[in-house]
Amino acid sequence: MRLTKYFLPTLKENPAEAQIVSHRFMLRAGMIRQQAAGIYAWLPLGHRVLRKIEQIVREEQDAAGAQELLMPTIQPAEIWRESGRYDDYGKEMLRIRDRHEREMLYGPTNEEMITLILRNEIKSYRDLPKQLYHIQWKFRDEVRPRFGVMRGREFLMKDNYSFDLTPEAARHSYRQMFLAYLRTFARMGMKAIPMRADTGPIGGDLSHEFIILADTGESQVFCHKDWLETDVLSQEVGYDDDLAPFFDKYTSLYAATEEMHDPATCPVPATDLVTRRGIEIGHIFYFGTKYSKPLNATVTGPDGETVTLEMGSYGIGVSRLPAAIIEASHDENGIVWPDPVAPFKVGLINLKAGDGDCDRACETLYARLRAKGVDVLYDDRDQRPGVKFADMDLIGLPWQLMVGPRGLKAGMVELKRRATGERVELLPEDAVARLSA
RNA sequence: CGGGGCGUAGCGCAGUCUGGUAGCGCGCGAGUUUUGGGUACUCGAGGCCCCCGGUUCGAAUCCGGGCGCCCCGACCA
């Protein structure tokens, strides 16, 4: 993509409304624009990141055996009356009426709808287990939206729902998602720590919040220092294995949110305890028959008996993740995207647009990188180098490839790693080779 | 939902107390200059001063009402 053609409205100054670093950088980097309190438009650069994150989430859900479907954003009120949650949900639920005065709502979550879909189609224990998920916009009319997309009213969520015959089978589904979440966040370059959590209004007896550590996090969290050294991607465990040992191992390492942490009973000695700020990016629940019972979602069991479905739900705040990643990965100049979620892999900077040699060298590099399938953003603007450096640091692409008259005299270009600031001079063809490796 | 603050050019702000032709910086357009970390200068465009009503010869400014947004707290993917 050529920057002269791209819609990338960057800002030099901090918008007054943005308090936390991710919100400031998302606005300044031209990723989002606010439309109303807690409601945002995703501009091209932000949308690219959102799509990358969404895709990683999708791949890991699929790998865990879940199947994607898509449910509507608008739901009829009656199904919420049937589960008994219509009144409980209160003002957070956006209630609307259609032209026939039928009561509708903009879905804040989908337990009711998915349960009803399954209820009508699943008759036998032979149809189980099932895990179904979608990635869809939700609306919760928060009292106080803030921090940009971190606490928006409209947000994109991946919500998965598991259906099993027995509590044991349901716990296996829960552990599958536990593993999938560890992998999902690790793939995005983040260390997400599962912490035993309150089940809150969703109910149930088993729940974990996945929290990433960041100085600007919303709540205080505590964990054993060994968590910081844990590499979940190296785990050799499959989704169909017995996941109990794996699950027990990970849940035995202490990790707790402020509400669940009691210094008096904490089993970890102070020297091993890490106290940090944390951001919640995922939450998983096992809640048994809380919804299947009132909604009468049953199957016929092996002995001909009627069995109420055992359920769990598993959410990832997809639209919150770009902000959470920025909170965990930035410096004073801007965002530092982990490679897997970066909107482009490399920014090609023409330090002297209009100069024949620079233009030619850049065009060649641009064409070769694209031919190799490398996502490259080519800054071909007629701007001062300083402007380009500043913008490129701000939007945080992992690599910057700088082409200027000074280096070209020796036939060299310069490759900078955004995260470390490390630079090397090398031949253009070597730069292509390194970036497409 | 309690407490506080703010709405003036695309962004950041001054002007409001004490009513009298709407300003500054950045950004934007044209040009000169400069060319490896937000260059300098010249010229220029850009405003329902959040909205409605009131007071007044005259309102960005005073008064009343409304709307929107932000911050702290309680709540939350």
XYZ file of C-alpha atoms (C1' of nucleotides) in Angstrom:
514
model
C 0.000 0.000 0.000
C 1.249 3.458 -0.917
C 0.847 5.989 1.820
C -0.107 8.690 -0.676
C -3.168 6.613 -1.502
C -3.899 5.206 1.940
C -6.412 6.712 4.355
C -4.189 7.186 7.374
C -5.071 10.357 9.241
C -2.345 10.596 11.890
C -2.369 13.265 14.564
C 0.618 15.116 15.890
C -1.056 16.152 19.101
C -2.918 14.196 21.709
C -6.688 14.526 21.510
C -7.942 15.943 24.791
C -10.415 13.165 25.499
C -7.845 10.388 25.437
C -6.369 9.612 28.820
C -4.683 6.263 28.520
C -1.838 5.460 26.216
C -3.636 2.979 23.965
C -6.519 5.368 23.357
C -4.118 8.198 22.533
C -2.082 6.096 20.134
C -5.106 4.559 18.450
C -6.464 8.020 17.732
C -3.111 9.481 16.749
C -2.214 6.516 14.546
C -5.475 6.910 12.642
C -6.874 3.551 13.764
C -10.199 4.670 15.182
C -12.504 7.659 15.373
C -15.173 8.077 17.990
C -18.785 8.416 16.859
C -20.500 8.571 20.247
C -19.579 7.677 23.813
C -18.151 4.167 23.666
C -18.864 3.767 19.950
C -16.067 3.832 17.405
C -15.450 3.627 13.691
C -12.450 1.516 12.762
C -10.354 3.218 10.105
C -8.311 1.142 7.644
C -5.215 0.739 9.806
C -7.213 -0.194 12.895
C -9.446 -2.447 10.881
C -6.426 -4.387 9.620
C -5.294 -5.053 13.180
C -8.787 -6.028 14.229
C -9.048 -8.478 11.351
C -5.666 -10.025 12.150
C -6.632 -10.534 15.756
C -10.008 -11.907 14.762
C -8.317 -14.389 12.442
C -5.968 -15.678 15.126
C -8.907 -16.119 17.463
C -10.797 -17.951 14.724
C -7.924 -20.287 13.897
C -7.454 -21.306 17.505
C -11.164 -21.831 18.038
C -11.295 -24.031 14.972
C -8.207 -25.922 16.096
C -9.923 -26.647 19.389
C -12.826 -28.203 17.520
C -15.282 -25.336 17.746
C -17.432 -24.418 14.768
C -18.136 -20.905 13.619
C -21.614 -19.647 12.951
C -23.089 -16.159 12.926
C -26.006 -15.025 15.015
C -27.757 -11.678 14.601
C -27.054 -8.556 16.642
C -30.772 -7.911 17.133
C -32.720 -10.373 19.243
C -36.366 -10.706 20.233
C -37.055 -9.825 23.868
C -39.136 -12.936 24.423
C -36.206 -15.339 24.515
C -34.718 -13.303 27.341
C -38.018 -13.447 29.163
C -37.921 -17.191 28.781
C -34.524 -17.454 30.479
C -35.544 -14.945 33.109
C -32.759 -12.514 32.321
C -34.811 -9.813 30.586
C -35.453 -7.886 33.758
C -32.184 -8.830 35.472
C -30.052 -7.287 32.797
C -31.267 -3.814 33.569
C -30.303 -0.644 31.776
C -27.173 -2.150 30.274
C -29.375 -3.800 27.695
C -30.331 -1.609 24.777
C -34.030 -2.209 24.248
C -35.752 -1.214 21.042
C -39.101 -1.685 19.340
C -39.726 -2.444 15.718
C -42.528 -0.867 13.655
C -44.981 -3.424 14.958
C -44.131 -2.446 18.529
C -42.489 -5.794 19.008
C -39.900 -5.635 21.756
C -36.394 -6.271 20.546
C -32.913 -5.723 21.892
C -29.371 -5.318 20.689
C -27.669 -8.435 21.998
C -25.231 -8.010 24.891
C -24.439 -11.757 24.707
C -25.986 -14.840 23.145
C -26.577 -17.611 25.663
C -30.325 -17.580 25.122
C -30.234 -17.573 21.365
C -27.635 -20.290 20.964
C -29.397 -22.467 23.498
C -32.643 -22.159 21.589
C -30.953 -22.944 18.302
C -29.489 -26.099 19.827
C -32.695 -27.002 21.626
C -34.566 -27.212 18.370
C -31.986 -29.198 16.468
C -30.230 -31.493 18.921
C -32.203 -34.506 20.026
C -29.771 -37.192 21.038
C -26.670 -37.597 23.167
C -25.104 -38.800 19.916
C -25.178 -35.159 18.709
C -22.885 -34.134 21.553
C -20.504 -32.600 22.318
C -20.835 -29.367 20.370
C -18.952 -26.113 20.584
C -20.302 -23.234 18.550
C -18.947 -19.734 18.394
C -19.346 -16.512 16.545
C -17.482 -13.240 16.316
C -20.114 -10.557 16.390
C -20.739 -7.033 17.616
C -22.335 -6.681 21.006
C -23.828 -3.709 22.763
C -23.829 -3.083 26.470
C -25.032 0.323 27.522
C -22.277 0.862 30.073
C -22.869 3.564 32.620
C -19.482 4.979 31.956
C -17.728 4.067 28.742
C -14.068 5.081 28.735
C -10.540 4.333 27.631
C -11.447 4.217 23.959
C -12.218 0.738 22.661
C -11.039 -0.750 25.944
C -14.381 -0.079 27.538
C -16.717 0.705 24.699
C -20.457 0.196 24.644
C -20.338 -1.444 21.243
C -17.640 -4.075 21.040
C -16.662 -7.086 18.981
C -16.679 -10.306 20.954
C -15.877 -13.892 20.199
C -18.339 -15.925 22.224
C -18.254 -19.674 22.231
C -20.851 -21.948 23.807
C -20.250 -25.562 24.673
C -22.910 -28.254 25.016
C -22.210 -31.560 26.702
C -24.056 -34.520 28.103
C -22.343 -34.690 31.479
C -20.528 -32.371 33.884
C -17.310 -34.343 33.265
C -17.611 -33.826 29.526
C -18.417 -30.160 30.086
C -15.277 -29.753 32.150
C -13.303 -31.198 29.278
C -14.817 -28.571 26.986
C -13.889 -25.948 29.553
C -10.302 -27.159 29.616
C -10.169 -27.166 25.836
C -11.049 -23.510 25.855
C -8.613 -22.876 28.682
C -5.868 -24.274 26.466
C -7.170 -22.499 23.355
C -7.114 -19.167 25.183
C -3.561 -19.621 26.374
C -2.517 -20.378 22.819
C -4.559 -17.591 21.264
C -3.069 -14.858 23.403
C 0.446 -16.279 23.199
C 0.195 -16.201 19.419
C -0.571 -12.501 19.619
C 2.647 -11.940 21.491
C 0.986 -11.581 24.860
C 1.293 -13.347 28.133
C -2.242 -13.891 29.365
C -2.545 -15.302 32.839
C -5.660 -17.239 33.774
C -6.987 -16.197 37.139
C -9.695 -17.850 39.094
C -12.660 -15.533 38.875
C -16.077 -14.785 40.199
C -18.794 -16.110 37.950
C -20.849 -12.952 38.455
C -24.253 -12.620 36.814
C -23.557 -15.403 34.290
C -23.496 -17.890 37.137
C -21.885 -21.278 37.492
C -19.162 -22.759 39.650
C -16.037 -22.555 37.513
C -14.606 -19.495 35.855
C -11.291 -17.969 34.848
C -10.398 -14.528 33.671
C -7.491 -14.167 31.281
C -5.458 -11.160 32.213
C -2.491 -9.516 30.586
C -0.079 -7.482 32.629
C 0.248 -3.815 31.745
C 1.100 -0.805 33.850
C -2.065 1.000 32.800
C -4.284 -1.995 33.566
C -7.608 -1.388 35.210
C -7.232 -3.624 38.203
C -4.603 -4.959 40.551
C -3.594 -8.576 40.068
C -1.281 -10.964 41.868
C 0.550 -13.987 40.563
C 3.464 -16.290 41.181
C 6.629 -15.034 39.496
C 6.975 -18.318 37.597
C 4.073 -17.190 35.432
C 6.363 -14.649 33.825
C 8.658 -17.434 32.615
C 5.964 -19.761 31.356
C 5.901 -20.496 27.635
C 2.512 -21.943 26.749
C 3.167 -22.400 23.051
C 5.759 -25.064 23.807
C 3.130 -27.235 25.494
C 2.890 -30.609 23.781
C -0.732 -31.328 24.477
C -3.602 -31.962 22.115
C -7.231 -30.934 22.443
C -8.417 -34.538 22.533
C -5.915 -35.579 25.189
C -6.888 -35.813 28.813
C -6.460 -32.151 29.650
C -6.867 -32.494 33.398
C -3.121 -32.786 34.206
C -2.350 -29.816 31.997
C -5.193 -27.820 33.489
C -4.225 -28.733 37.039
C -0.644 -27.762 36.415
C -1.566 -24.316 35.159
C -4.222 -23.626 37.721
C -1.970 -24.694 40.573
C 0.326 -21.740 39.922
C -1.073 -18.916 41.975
C -2.816 -16.090 40.126
C -5.649 -13.970 41.470
C -7.455 -10.740 40.820
C -7.848 -8.146 43.548
C -11.309 -9.426 44.529
C -10.080 -12.978 44.927
C -6.720 -12.194 46.530
C -6.318 -12.249 50.281
C -2.783 -11.460 51.518
C -3.497 -13.333 54.727
C -4.189 -16.643 53.011
C -2.038 -16.236 49.903
C 0.085 -19.382 49.547
C 2.885 -17.631 47.702
C 5.691 -16.105 49.774
C 6.081 -12.374 49.261
C 9.419 -12.828 47.493
C 7.754 -14.962 44.802
C 4.646 -12.852 44.429
C 4.295 -10.451 41.538
C 1.918 -7.540 42.004
C 0.960 -5.784 38.822
C -1.847 -4.059 36.997
C -3.883 -6.225 34.649
C -6.323 -6.011 31.759
C -9.006 -8.622 31.287
C -9.131 -9.877 27.711
C -11.020 -13.124 28.076
C -13.378 -14.860 30.446
C -14.531 -18.470 30.489
C -17.417 -19.998 32.414
C -18.817 -23.385 33.146
C -22.367 -22.879 34.342
C -24.042 -26.266 33.945
C -27.761 -26.078 33.309
C -28.330 -22.436 34.226
C -29.751 -21.658 30.767
C -30.543 -25.084 29.397
C -32.916 -25.768 32.283
C -35.230 -22.736 32.005
C -35.025 -22.939 28.219
C -35.660 -26.660 28.342
C -32.713 -27.696 26.188
C -32.487 -31.450 26.545
C -31.445 -34.546 24.679
C -32.290 -38.187 24.986
C -29.512 -40.008 26.838
C -28.076 -43.461 26.158
C -30.672 -45.098 28.391
C -33.597 -43.255 26.882
C -33.751 -40.730 29.693
C -34.089 -36.980 29.218
C -30.858 -35.118 30.000
C -30.532 -31.363 30.375
C -27.535 -29.996 28.479
C -24.406 -29.013 30.377
C -23.158 -25.679 29.132
C -20.246 -23.300 29.260
C -19.516 -19.997 27.577
C -16.199 -18.516 26.588
C -15.657 -14.902 25.616
C -12.797 -12.925 24.147
C -13.079 -9.168 23.842
C -11.773 -8.967 20.298
C -12.149 -5.209 19.845
C -10.516 -4.627 23.199
C -7.411 -6.565 22.198
C -5.802 -3.948 19.953
C -5.892 -1.546 22.895
C -4.729 -4.178 25.362
C -1.816 -5.105 23.114
C -0.830 -1.460 22.805
C -0.958 -1.043 26.570
C 1.438 -3.949 26.854
C 3.614 -3.011 23.905
C 4.513 0.614 23.228
C 7.133 3.242 23.928
C 7.104 7.030 24.090
C 7.106 7.313 20.295
C 4.185 5.068 19.613
C 2.899 1.559 19.187
C 5.184 -1.476 18.954
C 3.074 -4.148 17.255
C 3.962 -7.779 17.871
C 4.571 -9.267 14.423
C 1.472 -11.507 14.261
C -1.005 -8.638 14.708
C 0.838 -5.837 12.935
C -1.260 -4.086 10.272
C 1.713 -4.250 7.900
C 4.946 -6.107 8.390
C 7.234 -3.399 7.088
C 7.184 0.319 6.421
C 9.246 1.312 3.419
C 10.469 4.874 3.865
C 11.572 6.909 0.895
C 13.718 9.542 2.562
C 13.825 11.732 -0.508
C 10.743 11.280 -2.635
C 11.323 12.893 -5.994
C 14.962 11.905 -6.124
C 15.421 9.569 -9.079
C 17.689 7.080 -7.343
C 15.600 6.918 -4.198
C 12.350 6.563 -6.129
C 13.751 3.787 -8.310
C 15.238 1.893 -5.385
C 11.984 2.169 -3.435
C 9.797 1.106 -6.334
C 11.970 -1.953 -6.856
C 11.904 -2.871 -3.180
C 8.167 -2.289 -3.001
C 7.518 -4.552 -5.977
C 9.843 -7.303 -4.744
C 8.460 -7.348 -1.240
C 4.924 -7.518 -2.509
C 5.880 -10.282 -4.920
C 7.098 -12.240 -1.895
C 3.795 -11.706 -0.165
C 5.130 -9.241 2.408
C 2.624 -6.673 3.669
C 4.383 -3.403 3.076
C 3.298 0.176 3.611
C 5.325 2.407 1.307
C 5.730 5.975 2.527
C 6.064 7.681 -0.825
C 4.929 11.065 0.442
C 6.877 14.199 -0.361
C 7.618 14.900 3.278
C 10.564 15.585 5.490
C 12.319 12.462 6.748
C 11.524 13.464 10.310
C 7.798 13.410 9.581
C 8.093 9.941 8.107
C 10.151 8.573 10.965
C 7.726 9.976 13.493
C 4.670 8.573 11.711
C 6.277 5.199 11.195
C 7.263 4.928 14.854
C 3.764 6.001 15.828
C 1.960 3.333 13.811
C 4.449 0.783 15.082
C 5.118 -1.531 12.134
C 7.667 -4.187 13.183
C 10.221 -3.243 10.515
C 11.244 0.016 8.906
C 13.176 -0.103 5.658
C 14.813 3.250 4.982
C 16.063 4.279 1.591
C 17.951 7.554 1.283
C 20.570 9.191 -0.922
C 23.264 8.803 1.696
C 22.997 5.037 1.910
C 22.304 4.520 -1.771
C 25.677 6.068 -2.659
C 27.163 2.915 -1.153
C 24.358 0.804 -2.560
C 22.933 0.222 0.901
C 19.574 0.563 2.616
C 18.859 0.558 6.332
C 16.612 -1.850 8.183
C 15.321 -0.893 11.608
C 13.563 -3.125 14.083
C 10.841 -1.060 15.717
C 10.837 -2.948 19.007
C 14.535 -2.608 19.759
C 15.600 0.325 17.621
C 18.347 -1.902 16.280
C 19.502 -0.895 12.775
C 21.562 -2.604 10.146
C 22.814 -1.399 6.784
C 22.502 -3.989 4.084
C 22.063 -4.522 0.373
C 18.498 -4.094 -0.910
C 18.287 -7.739 -1.999
C 19.407 -8.863 1.450
C 16.704 -6.717 3.015
C 14.102 -8.407 0.818
C 15.479 -11.808 1.775
C 15.352 -11.039 5.478
C 11.862 -9.593 5.379
C 10.427 -12.443 3.350
C 12.143 -15.194 5.348
C -25.908 6.026 39.473
C -23.207 9.845 42.950
C -19.279 13.837 42.448
C -16.431 17.198 39.201
C -15.038 19.444 34.491
C -15.494 20.850 29.426
C -18.089 22.202 24.511
C -14.731 28.422 20.105
C -11.421 26.209 12.519
C -9.483 19.210 11.226
C -6.335 18.872 16.219
C -4.491 21.504 20.797
C -6.055 25.896 23.060
C -6.784 31.575 24.374
C -10.819 34.964 24.569
C -16.077 34.358 28.839
C -14.836 37.077 35.154
C -15.568 42.969 33.195
C -20.953 42.289 26.511
C -18.649 46.088 21.403
C -15.694 43.664 13.907
C -13.436 35.872 16.615
C -7.734 34.928 17.835
C -2.943 31.814 18.508
C -0.018 27.231 17.552
C -0.170 22.810 14.710
C -2.415 20.783 10.443
C -4.415 22.044 5.261
C -3.608 24.725 -0.102
C -0.014 27.685 -3.381
C 5.089 29.105 -3.484
C 10.327 29.865 -1.968
C 13.737 27.219 1.053
C 15.520 22.836 3.258
C 16.670 17.380 2.657
C 18.591 11.179 7.457
C 14.325 12.514 13.454
C 7.959 16.646 13.242
C 12.902 22.875 8.691
C 12.190 28.190 8.016
C 9.640 32.085 5.562
C 5.621 34.403 2.342
C 0.646 34.288 0.799
C -4.079 31.857 1.351
C -8.481 28.900 2.547
C -11.131 27.318 6.567
C -16.034 29.288 12.053
C -24.507 28.078 12.908
C -18.260 30.249 19.036
C -22.958 22.769 20.968
C -28.559 23.809 20.499
C -33.139 26.532 21.841
C -35.087 30.598 24.321
C -34.420 35.216 27.227
C -31.965 40.088 28.698
C -29.650 44.084 25.728
C -28.866 49.110 20.838
C -25.440 44.918 20.658
C -24.211 38.113 23.319
C -18.788 33.321 22.219
C -19.237 36.355 26.800
C -24.915 37.567 31.101
C -29.641 34.479 32.511
C -32.912 29.927 31.868
C -33.554 25.231 29.686
C -31.692 21.217 26.778
C -27.956 18.095 24.326
C -23.114 16.095 23.922
C -18.325 14.647 25.656
C -14.480 13.784 29.380
C -12.533 12.724 34.388
C -12.949 10.437 39.727
C -15.859 6.749 42.316
C -19.431 2.353 42.375
C -20.269 -1.356 38.040
C -18.319 -4.136 33.886
C -15.936 -8.602 27.873
